[in-house]
Tab-separated table of C-alpha atoms in Angstrom:
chain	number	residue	atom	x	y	z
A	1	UNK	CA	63.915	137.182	2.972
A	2	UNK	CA	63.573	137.631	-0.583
A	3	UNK	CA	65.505	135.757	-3.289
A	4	UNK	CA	66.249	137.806	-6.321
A	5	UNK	CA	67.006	135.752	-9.193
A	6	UNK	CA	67.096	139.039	-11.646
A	7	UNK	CA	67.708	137.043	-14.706
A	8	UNK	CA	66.600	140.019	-16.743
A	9	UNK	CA	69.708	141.997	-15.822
A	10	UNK	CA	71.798	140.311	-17.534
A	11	UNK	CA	70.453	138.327	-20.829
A	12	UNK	CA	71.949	140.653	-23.211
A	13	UNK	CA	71.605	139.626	-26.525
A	14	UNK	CA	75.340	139.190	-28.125
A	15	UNK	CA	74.905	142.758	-29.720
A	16	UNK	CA	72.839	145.201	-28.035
A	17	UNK	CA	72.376	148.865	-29.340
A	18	UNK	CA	72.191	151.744	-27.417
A	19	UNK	CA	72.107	155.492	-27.432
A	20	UNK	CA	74.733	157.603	-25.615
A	21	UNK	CA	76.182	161.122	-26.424
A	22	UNK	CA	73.967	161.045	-29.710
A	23	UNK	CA	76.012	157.948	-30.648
A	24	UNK	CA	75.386	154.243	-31.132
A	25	UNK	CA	77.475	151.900	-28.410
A	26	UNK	CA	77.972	148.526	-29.012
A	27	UNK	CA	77.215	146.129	-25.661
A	28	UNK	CA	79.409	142.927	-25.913
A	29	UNK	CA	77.635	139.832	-24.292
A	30	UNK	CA	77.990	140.322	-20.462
A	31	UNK	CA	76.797	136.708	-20.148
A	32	UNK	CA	79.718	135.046	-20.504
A	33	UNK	CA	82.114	136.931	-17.587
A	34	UNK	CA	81.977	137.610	-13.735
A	35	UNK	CA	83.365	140.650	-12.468
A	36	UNK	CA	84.617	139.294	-9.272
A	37	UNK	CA	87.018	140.835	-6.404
A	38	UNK	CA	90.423	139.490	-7.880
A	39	UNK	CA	90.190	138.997	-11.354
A	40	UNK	CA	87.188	138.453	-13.985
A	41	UNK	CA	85.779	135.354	-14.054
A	42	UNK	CA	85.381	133.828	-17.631
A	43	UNK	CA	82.920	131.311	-18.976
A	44	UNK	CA	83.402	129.317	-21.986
A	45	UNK	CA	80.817	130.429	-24.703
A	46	UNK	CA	81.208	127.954	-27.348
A	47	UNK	CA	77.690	126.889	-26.990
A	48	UNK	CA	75.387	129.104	-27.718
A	49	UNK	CA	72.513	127.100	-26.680
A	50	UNK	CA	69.809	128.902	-24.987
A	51	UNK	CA	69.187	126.610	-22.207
A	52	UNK	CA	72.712	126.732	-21.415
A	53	UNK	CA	73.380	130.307	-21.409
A	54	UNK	CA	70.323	130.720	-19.268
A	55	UNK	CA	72.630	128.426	-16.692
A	56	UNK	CA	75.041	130.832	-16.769
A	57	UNK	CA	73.249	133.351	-16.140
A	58	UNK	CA	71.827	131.861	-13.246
A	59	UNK	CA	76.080	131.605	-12.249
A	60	UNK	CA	75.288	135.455	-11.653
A	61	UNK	CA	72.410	134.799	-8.917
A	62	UNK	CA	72.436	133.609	-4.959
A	63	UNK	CA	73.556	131.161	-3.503
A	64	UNK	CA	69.872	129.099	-4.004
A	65	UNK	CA	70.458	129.973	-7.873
A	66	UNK	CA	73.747	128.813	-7.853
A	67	UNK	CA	73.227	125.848	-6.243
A	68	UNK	CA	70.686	124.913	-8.506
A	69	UNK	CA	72.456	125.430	-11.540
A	70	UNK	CA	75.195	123.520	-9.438
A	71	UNK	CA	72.608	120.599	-9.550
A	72	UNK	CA	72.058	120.477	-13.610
A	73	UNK	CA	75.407	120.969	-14.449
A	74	UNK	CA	76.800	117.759	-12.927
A	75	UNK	CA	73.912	115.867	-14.606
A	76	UNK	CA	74.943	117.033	-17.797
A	77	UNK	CA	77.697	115.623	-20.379
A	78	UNK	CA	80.928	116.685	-18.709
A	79	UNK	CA	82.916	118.311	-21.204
A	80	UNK	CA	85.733	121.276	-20.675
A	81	UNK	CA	82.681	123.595	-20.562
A	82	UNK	CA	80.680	122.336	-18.443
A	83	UNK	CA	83.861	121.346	-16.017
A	84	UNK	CA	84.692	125.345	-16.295
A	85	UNK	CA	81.041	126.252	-15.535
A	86	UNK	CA	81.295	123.754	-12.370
A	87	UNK	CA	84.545	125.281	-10.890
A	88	UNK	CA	83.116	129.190	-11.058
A	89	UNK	CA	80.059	127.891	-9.533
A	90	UNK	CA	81.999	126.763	-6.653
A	91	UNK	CA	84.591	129.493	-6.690
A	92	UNK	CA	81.444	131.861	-6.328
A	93	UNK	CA	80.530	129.619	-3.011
A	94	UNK	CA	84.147	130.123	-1.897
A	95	UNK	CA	84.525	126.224	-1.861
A	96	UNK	CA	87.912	126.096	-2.764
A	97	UNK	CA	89.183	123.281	-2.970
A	98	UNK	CA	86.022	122.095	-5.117
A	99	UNK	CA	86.493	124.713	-7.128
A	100	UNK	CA	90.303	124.042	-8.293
A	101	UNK	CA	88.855	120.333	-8.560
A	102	UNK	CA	87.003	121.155	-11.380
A	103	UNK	CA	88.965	123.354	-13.082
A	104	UNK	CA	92.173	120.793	-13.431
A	105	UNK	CA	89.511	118.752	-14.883
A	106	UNK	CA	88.520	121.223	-17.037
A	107	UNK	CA	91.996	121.749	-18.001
A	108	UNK	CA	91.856	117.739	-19.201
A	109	UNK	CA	89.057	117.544	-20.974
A	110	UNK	CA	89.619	121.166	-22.902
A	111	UNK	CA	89.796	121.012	-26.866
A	112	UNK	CA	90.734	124.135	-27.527
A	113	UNK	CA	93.125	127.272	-26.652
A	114	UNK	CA	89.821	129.849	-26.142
A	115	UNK	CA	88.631	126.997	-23.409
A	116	UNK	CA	92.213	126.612	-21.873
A	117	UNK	CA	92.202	130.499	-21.444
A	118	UNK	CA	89.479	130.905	-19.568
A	119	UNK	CA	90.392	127.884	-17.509
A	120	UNK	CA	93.982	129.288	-16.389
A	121	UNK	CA	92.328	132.558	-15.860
A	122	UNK	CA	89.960	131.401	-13.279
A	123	UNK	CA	92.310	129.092	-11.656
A	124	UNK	CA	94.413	132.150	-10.681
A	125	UNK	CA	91.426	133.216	-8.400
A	126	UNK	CA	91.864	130.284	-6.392
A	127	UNK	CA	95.258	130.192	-5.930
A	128	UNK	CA	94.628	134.241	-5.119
A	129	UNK	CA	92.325	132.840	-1.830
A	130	UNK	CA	94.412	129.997	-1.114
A	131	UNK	CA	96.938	133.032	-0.333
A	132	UNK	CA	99.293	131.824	-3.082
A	133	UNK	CA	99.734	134.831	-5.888
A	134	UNK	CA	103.448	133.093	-6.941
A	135	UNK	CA	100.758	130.115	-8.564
A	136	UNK	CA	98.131	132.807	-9.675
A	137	UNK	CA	100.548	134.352	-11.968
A	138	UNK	CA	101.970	131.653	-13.119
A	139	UNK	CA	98.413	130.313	-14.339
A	140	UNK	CA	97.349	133.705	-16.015
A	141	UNK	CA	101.299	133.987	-17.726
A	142	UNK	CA	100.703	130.271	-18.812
A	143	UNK	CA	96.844	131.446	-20.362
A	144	UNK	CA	98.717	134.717	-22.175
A	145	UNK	CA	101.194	132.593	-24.181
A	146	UNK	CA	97.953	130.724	-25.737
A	147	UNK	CA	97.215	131.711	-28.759
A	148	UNK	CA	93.759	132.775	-29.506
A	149	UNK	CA	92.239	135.692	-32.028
A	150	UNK	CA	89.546	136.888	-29.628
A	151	UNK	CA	91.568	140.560	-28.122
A	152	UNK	CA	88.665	140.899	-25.440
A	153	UNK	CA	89.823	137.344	-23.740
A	154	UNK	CA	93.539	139.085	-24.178
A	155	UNK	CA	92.412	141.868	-22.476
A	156	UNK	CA	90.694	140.303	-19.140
A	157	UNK	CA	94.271	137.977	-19.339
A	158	UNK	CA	96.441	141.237	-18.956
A	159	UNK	CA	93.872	143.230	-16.687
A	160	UNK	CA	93.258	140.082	-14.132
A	161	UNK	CA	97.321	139.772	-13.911
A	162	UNK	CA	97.710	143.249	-13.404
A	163	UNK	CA	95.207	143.071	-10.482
A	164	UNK	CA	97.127	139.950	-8.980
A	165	UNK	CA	100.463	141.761	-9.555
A	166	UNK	CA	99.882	145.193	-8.595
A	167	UNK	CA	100.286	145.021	-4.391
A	168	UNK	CA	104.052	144.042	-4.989
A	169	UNK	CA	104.808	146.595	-7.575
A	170	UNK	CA	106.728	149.104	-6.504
A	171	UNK	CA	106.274	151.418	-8.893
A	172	UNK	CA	102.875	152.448	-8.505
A	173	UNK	CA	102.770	155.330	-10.691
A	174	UNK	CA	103.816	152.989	-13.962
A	175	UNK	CA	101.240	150.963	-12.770
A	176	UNK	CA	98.742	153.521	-12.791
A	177	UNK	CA	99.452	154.160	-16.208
A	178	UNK	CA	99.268	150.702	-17.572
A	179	UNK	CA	96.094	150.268	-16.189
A	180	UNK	CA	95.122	153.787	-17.541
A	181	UNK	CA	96.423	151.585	-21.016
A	182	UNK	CA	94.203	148.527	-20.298
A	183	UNK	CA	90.737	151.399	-20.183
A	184	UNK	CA	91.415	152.810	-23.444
A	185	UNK	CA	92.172	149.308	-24.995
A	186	UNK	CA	88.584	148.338	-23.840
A	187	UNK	CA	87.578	151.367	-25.283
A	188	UNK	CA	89.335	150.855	-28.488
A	189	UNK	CA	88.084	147.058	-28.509
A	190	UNK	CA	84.451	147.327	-27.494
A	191	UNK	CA	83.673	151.200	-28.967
A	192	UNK	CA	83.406	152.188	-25.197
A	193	UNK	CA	84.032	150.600	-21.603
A	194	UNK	CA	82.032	148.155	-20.564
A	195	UNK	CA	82.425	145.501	-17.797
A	196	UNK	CA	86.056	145.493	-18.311
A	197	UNK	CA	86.565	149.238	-17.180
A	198	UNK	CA	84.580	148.571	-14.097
A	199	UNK	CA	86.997	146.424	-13.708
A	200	UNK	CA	89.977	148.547	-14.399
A	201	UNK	CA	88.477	151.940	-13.088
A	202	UNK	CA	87.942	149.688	-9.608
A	203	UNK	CA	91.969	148.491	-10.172
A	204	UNK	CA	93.096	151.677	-10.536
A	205	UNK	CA	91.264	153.441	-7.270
A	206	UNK	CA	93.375	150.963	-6.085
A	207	UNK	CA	96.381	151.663	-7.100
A	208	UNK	CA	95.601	155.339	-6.078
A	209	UNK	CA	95.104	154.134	-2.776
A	210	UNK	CA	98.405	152.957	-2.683
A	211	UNK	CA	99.800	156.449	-3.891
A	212	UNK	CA	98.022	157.646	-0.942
A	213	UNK	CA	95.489	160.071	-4.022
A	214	UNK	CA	92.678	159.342	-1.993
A	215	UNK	CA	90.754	161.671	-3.939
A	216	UNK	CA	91.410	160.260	-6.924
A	217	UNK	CA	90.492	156.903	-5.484
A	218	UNK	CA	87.250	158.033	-4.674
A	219	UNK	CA	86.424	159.605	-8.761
A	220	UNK	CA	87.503	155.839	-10.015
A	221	UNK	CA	85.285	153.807	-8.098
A	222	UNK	CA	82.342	156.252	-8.993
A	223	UNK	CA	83.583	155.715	-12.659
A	224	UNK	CA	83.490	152.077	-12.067
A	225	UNK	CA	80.030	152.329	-10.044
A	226	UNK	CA	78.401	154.952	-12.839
A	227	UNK	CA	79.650	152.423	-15.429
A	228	UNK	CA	77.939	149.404	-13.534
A	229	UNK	CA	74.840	151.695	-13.164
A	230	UNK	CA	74.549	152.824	-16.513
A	231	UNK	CA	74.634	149.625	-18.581
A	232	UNK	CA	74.446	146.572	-16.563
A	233	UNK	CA	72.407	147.564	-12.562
A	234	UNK	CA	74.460	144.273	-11.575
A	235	UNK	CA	73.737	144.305	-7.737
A	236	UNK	CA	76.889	141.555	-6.727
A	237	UNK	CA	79.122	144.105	-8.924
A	238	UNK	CA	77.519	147.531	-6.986
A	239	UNK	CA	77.564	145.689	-3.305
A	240	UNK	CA	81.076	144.680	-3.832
A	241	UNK	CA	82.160	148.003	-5.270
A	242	UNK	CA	80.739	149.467	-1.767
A	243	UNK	CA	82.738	146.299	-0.048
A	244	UNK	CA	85.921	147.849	-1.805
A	245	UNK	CA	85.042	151.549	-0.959
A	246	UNK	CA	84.459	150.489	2.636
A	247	UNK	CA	87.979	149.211	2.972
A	248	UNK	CA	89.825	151.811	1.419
A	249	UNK	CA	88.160	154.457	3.796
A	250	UNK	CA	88.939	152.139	6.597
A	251	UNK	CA	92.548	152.146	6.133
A	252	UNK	CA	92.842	156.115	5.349
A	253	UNK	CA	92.777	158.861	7.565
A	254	UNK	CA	89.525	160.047	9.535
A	255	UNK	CA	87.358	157.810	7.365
A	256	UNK	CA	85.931	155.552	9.075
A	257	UNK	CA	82.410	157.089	9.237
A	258	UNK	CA	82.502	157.080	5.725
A	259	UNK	CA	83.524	153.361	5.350
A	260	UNK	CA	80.908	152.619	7.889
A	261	UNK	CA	78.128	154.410	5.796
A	262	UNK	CA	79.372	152.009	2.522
A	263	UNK	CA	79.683	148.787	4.132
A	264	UNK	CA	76.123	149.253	5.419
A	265	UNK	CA	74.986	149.952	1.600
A	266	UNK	CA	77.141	146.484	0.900
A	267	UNK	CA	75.077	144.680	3.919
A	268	UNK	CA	71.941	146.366	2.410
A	269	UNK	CA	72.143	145.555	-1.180
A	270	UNK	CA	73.152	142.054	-0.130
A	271	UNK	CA	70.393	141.230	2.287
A	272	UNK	CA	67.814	141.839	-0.875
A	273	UNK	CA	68.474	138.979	-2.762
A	274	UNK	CA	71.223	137.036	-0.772
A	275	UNK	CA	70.523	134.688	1.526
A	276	UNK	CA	71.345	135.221	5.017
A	277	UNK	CA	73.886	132.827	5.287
A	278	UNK	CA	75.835	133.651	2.392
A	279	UNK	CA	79.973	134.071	2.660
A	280	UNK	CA	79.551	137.060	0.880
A	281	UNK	CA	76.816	138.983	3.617
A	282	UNK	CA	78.898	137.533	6.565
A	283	UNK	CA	81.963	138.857	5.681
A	284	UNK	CA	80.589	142.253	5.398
A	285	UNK	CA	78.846	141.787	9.349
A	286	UNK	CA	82.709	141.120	10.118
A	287	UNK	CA	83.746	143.964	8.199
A	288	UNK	CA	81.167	146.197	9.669
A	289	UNK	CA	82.002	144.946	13.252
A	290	UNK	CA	85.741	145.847	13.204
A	291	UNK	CA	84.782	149.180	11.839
A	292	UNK	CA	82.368	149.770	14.970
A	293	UNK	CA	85.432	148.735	16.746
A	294	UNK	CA	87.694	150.593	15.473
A	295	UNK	CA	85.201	153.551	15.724
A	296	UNK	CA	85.217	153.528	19.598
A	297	UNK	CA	84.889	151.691	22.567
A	298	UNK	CA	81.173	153.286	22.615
A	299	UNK	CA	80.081	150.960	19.661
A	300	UNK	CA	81.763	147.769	21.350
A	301	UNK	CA	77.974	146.104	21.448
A	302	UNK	CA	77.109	146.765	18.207
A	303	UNK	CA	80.534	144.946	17.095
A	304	UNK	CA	79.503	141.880	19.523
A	305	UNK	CA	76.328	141.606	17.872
A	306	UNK	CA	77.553	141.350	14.354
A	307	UNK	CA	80.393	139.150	15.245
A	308	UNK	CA	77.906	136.934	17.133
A	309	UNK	CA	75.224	137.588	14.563
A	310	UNK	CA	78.258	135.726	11.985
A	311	UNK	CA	78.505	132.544	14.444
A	312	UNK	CA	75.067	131.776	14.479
A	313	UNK	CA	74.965	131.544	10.662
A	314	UNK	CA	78.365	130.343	9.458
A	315	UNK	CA	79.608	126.685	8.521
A	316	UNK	CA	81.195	125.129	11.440
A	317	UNK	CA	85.075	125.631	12.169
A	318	UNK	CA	85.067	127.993	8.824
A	319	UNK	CA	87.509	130.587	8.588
A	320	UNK	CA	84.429	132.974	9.445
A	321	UNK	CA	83.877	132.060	12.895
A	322	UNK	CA	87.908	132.162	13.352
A	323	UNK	CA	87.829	135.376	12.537
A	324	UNK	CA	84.257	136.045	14.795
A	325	UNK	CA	86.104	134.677	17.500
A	326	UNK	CA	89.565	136.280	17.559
A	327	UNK	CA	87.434	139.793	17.283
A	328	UNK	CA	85.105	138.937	20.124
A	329	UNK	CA	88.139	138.426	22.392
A	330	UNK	CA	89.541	141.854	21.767
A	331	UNK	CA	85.894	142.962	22.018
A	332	UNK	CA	85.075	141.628	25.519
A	333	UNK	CA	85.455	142.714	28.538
A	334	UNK	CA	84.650	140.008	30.448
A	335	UNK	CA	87.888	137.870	31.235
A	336	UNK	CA	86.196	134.580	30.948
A	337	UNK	CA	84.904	135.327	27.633
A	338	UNK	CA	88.145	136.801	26.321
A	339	UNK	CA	89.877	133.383	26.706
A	340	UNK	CA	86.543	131.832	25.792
A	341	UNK	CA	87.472	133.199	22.477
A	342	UNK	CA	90.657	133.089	21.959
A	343	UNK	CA	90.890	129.490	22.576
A	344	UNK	CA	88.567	128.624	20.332
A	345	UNK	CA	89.653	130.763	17.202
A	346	UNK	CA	93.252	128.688	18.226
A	347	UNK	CA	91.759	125.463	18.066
A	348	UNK	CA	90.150	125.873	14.604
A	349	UNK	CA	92.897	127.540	13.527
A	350	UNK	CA	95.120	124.952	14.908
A	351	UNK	CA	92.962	122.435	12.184
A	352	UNK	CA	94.021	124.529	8.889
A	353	UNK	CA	97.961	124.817	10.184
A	354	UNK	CA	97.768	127.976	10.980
A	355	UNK	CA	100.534	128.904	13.064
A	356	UNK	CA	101.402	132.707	12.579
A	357	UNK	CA	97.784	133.777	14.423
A	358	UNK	CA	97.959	130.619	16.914
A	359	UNK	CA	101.326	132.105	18.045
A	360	UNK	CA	99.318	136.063	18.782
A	361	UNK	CA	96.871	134.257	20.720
A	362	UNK	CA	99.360	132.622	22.673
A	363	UNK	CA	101.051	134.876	23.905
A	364	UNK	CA	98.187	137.075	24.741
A	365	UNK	CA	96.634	134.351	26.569
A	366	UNK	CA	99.797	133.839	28.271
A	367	UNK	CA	99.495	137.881	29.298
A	368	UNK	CA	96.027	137.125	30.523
A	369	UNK	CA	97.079	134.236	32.721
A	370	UNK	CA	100.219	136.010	34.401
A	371	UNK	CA	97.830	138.944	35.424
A	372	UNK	CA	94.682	137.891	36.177
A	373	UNK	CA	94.586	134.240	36.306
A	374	UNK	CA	97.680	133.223	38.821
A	375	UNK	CA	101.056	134.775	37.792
A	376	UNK	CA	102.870	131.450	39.552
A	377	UNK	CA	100.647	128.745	38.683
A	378	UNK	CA	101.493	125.917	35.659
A	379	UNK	CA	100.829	127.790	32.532
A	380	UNK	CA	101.147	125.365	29.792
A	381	UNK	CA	98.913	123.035	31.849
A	382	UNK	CA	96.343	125.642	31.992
A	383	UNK	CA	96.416	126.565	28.097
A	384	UNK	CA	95.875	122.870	27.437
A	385	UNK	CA	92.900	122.994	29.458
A	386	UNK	CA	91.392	126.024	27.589
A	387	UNK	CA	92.272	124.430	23.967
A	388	UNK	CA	90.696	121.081	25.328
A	389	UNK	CA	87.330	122.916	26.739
A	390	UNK	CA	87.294	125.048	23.645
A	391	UNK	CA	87.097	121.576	21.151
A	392	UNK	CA	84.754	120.410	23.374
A	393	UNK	CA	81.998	123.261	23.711
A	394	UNK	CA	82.434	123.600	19.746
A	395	UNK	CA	81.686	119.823	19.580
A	396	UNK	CA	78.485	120.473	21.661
A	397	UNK	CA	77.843	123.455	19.350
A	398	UNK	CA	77.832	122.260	16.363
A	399	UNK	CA	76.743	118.887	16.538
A	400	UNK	CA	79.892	117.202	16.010
């Protein structure tokens, strides 16, 4: 497996040049920002050592790169920056919790409005994966009534909390057009659109998915993608462009072939310079499993083997092999392994609280038992039993 650290992608120099239409575009430094799924990610450039840039560049690699520049980072002086740097790092791991760690410490140890921005901004992600938008908006609301004099920083604020906001909108159509607002602000800003607009043009297919414009969907994300193309060839930004394509195809009429063909060029792009057990190339194998599922009982093994592909590689009792083993048991056929599976994804769930999917798998183990196990028999006795077998074999498993 191959480990592309592509470095050369994206040191820009803080003005680059280039031709376009007969006309001279101005690049602003891509260095310095993530595009990521929920918002942009944002950096603080107050330093404008090289050495340290190069580190966050290397914030745009693999996981080995990012571990690495994990590793120098918490050896250096721990400033605001540095704190900031830390908590993206970890965000891009999908460590959580470490992630919001470091940015409240950033928070503390920030001297300046420009740093607190970009702080508050990224914080929002996490709350975004920790399921809690009310907290997200608050942070990015919080970041907006900062005062700073650098309108590109303004512009990610009011793009990343439209992005947060714009599921529970109702009004999708004003939506539509505020993000149509935030392009030509970029454009007004920057001389053209940049990493911003793939951004926005990604935000709004959205949003046109949720008008039900499928077509127009489809002509923003290959603005977004020709954008991405064009200027920067960032693979994480193209794969997870595909990742987003693949899902809105899912969930649309007759298109599943289609979201089948994208989340394959996600797994591909992925697989050249991610390592194999990255969050980011496992949760497209789940992706790409439900869609064989979901295509037809004819590609049932080819959804077992990238479910089970998934459990080999993931972190124990992660939310990944919850969600490998919840699939498997509607994938199945055999009985045994059907409550195999379900019992485990309830006892891992059953660590993290989670209730609302432990209560589905109850009652469809309970369905199980009353037909094919013993319709008269002591039920709650027997799900005990399952839930107690199911700790155990995972113990055995993993190692624990």
């Amino acid at each position: 497996m191959r480990h592309f650290r592509y470095l050369f992608l994206f040191c820009l120099v803080t003005i680059l040049m280039v031709g376009c239409n007969n006309k001279e575009i101005r690049l602003t430094d891509y260095t310095w920002y993530i595009v990521d799924d929920s918002v942009i990610l944002m950096l603080c450039n107050t330093s404008e050592q090289k050495s340290y840039k190069d580190l966050m560049v290397q914030l745009k690699g693999n996981v080995n790169s990012i571990n690495e520049t994990i590793q120098v980072l918490e050896v250096m002086p721990q400033d605001g920056n540095v704190k900031n740097a830390l908590g993206v790092a970890y965000l891009q791991l999908w460590r959580f919790q470490e992630a919001n760690e470091k940015f409240q410490e950033a928070l503390v140890l920030s001297s300046s409005a420009e740093e607190r921005v970009c702080i508050l901004s990224n914080l929002a992600e996490v709350m975004v994966y920790q399921e809690n938008k009310g907290a997200a908006t608050k942070y990015l609301e919080e970041a907006l009534e900062l005062e700073i004099n650098d309108p590109l920083k303004k512009l990610i604020l009011q793009s990343n909390l439209t992005s947060i906001e714009l599921y529970g909108k109702e009004n999708k159509a004003k939506e539509i057009s505020n993000i149509k607002k935030l392009i030509k602000e970029e454009k007004k800003i920057l001389g053209s659109n940049q990493f911003i607009g793939i951004f926005n043009y990604k935000l709004l297919a959205r949003a046109c998915y949720y008008e039900d414009k499928m077509k127009r969907c489809k002509y923003y994300m290959n603005k977004a993608l020709e954008l991405n193309q064009n200027i920067y060839q960032d693979f994480f930004i193209e794969a997870h462009l595909y990742k987003d394509l693949a899902f809105l195809y899912y969930n649309s009429a007759n298109g599943l072939n289609v979201a089948l063909d994208y989340i394959n060029a996600n797994i591909d792009l992925l697989e050249q310079w991610q390592v194999q057990d990255s969050y980011d190339l496992l949760t497209s194998y789940v992706s790409r499993g439900n869609i064989y599922m979901n295509l037809g009982w004819s590609n049932r093994d080819l959804a077992i083997k990238d479910y089970e592909h998934v459990l080999e590689l993931c972190q124990p009792y992660s939310d990944l092999a919850t969600m490998s083993y919840y699939n498997l048991a509607d994938t199945y056929v055999n009985v045994d392994r059907i409550i195999e599976s379900y019992a485990r994804a309830y006892y891992i769930w059953s660590l993290e609280g989670n209730e609302n999917y432990n209560q589905e798998i109850e009652e469809s183990l309970r369905k199980i038992y009353k037909k094919q196990v013993n319709n008269s028999g002591d039920y709650e006795c027997w799900f005990q039993k399952q839930i107690i077998q199911a700790q155990d074999d995972l113990r055995k498993q993993w190692g624990e």
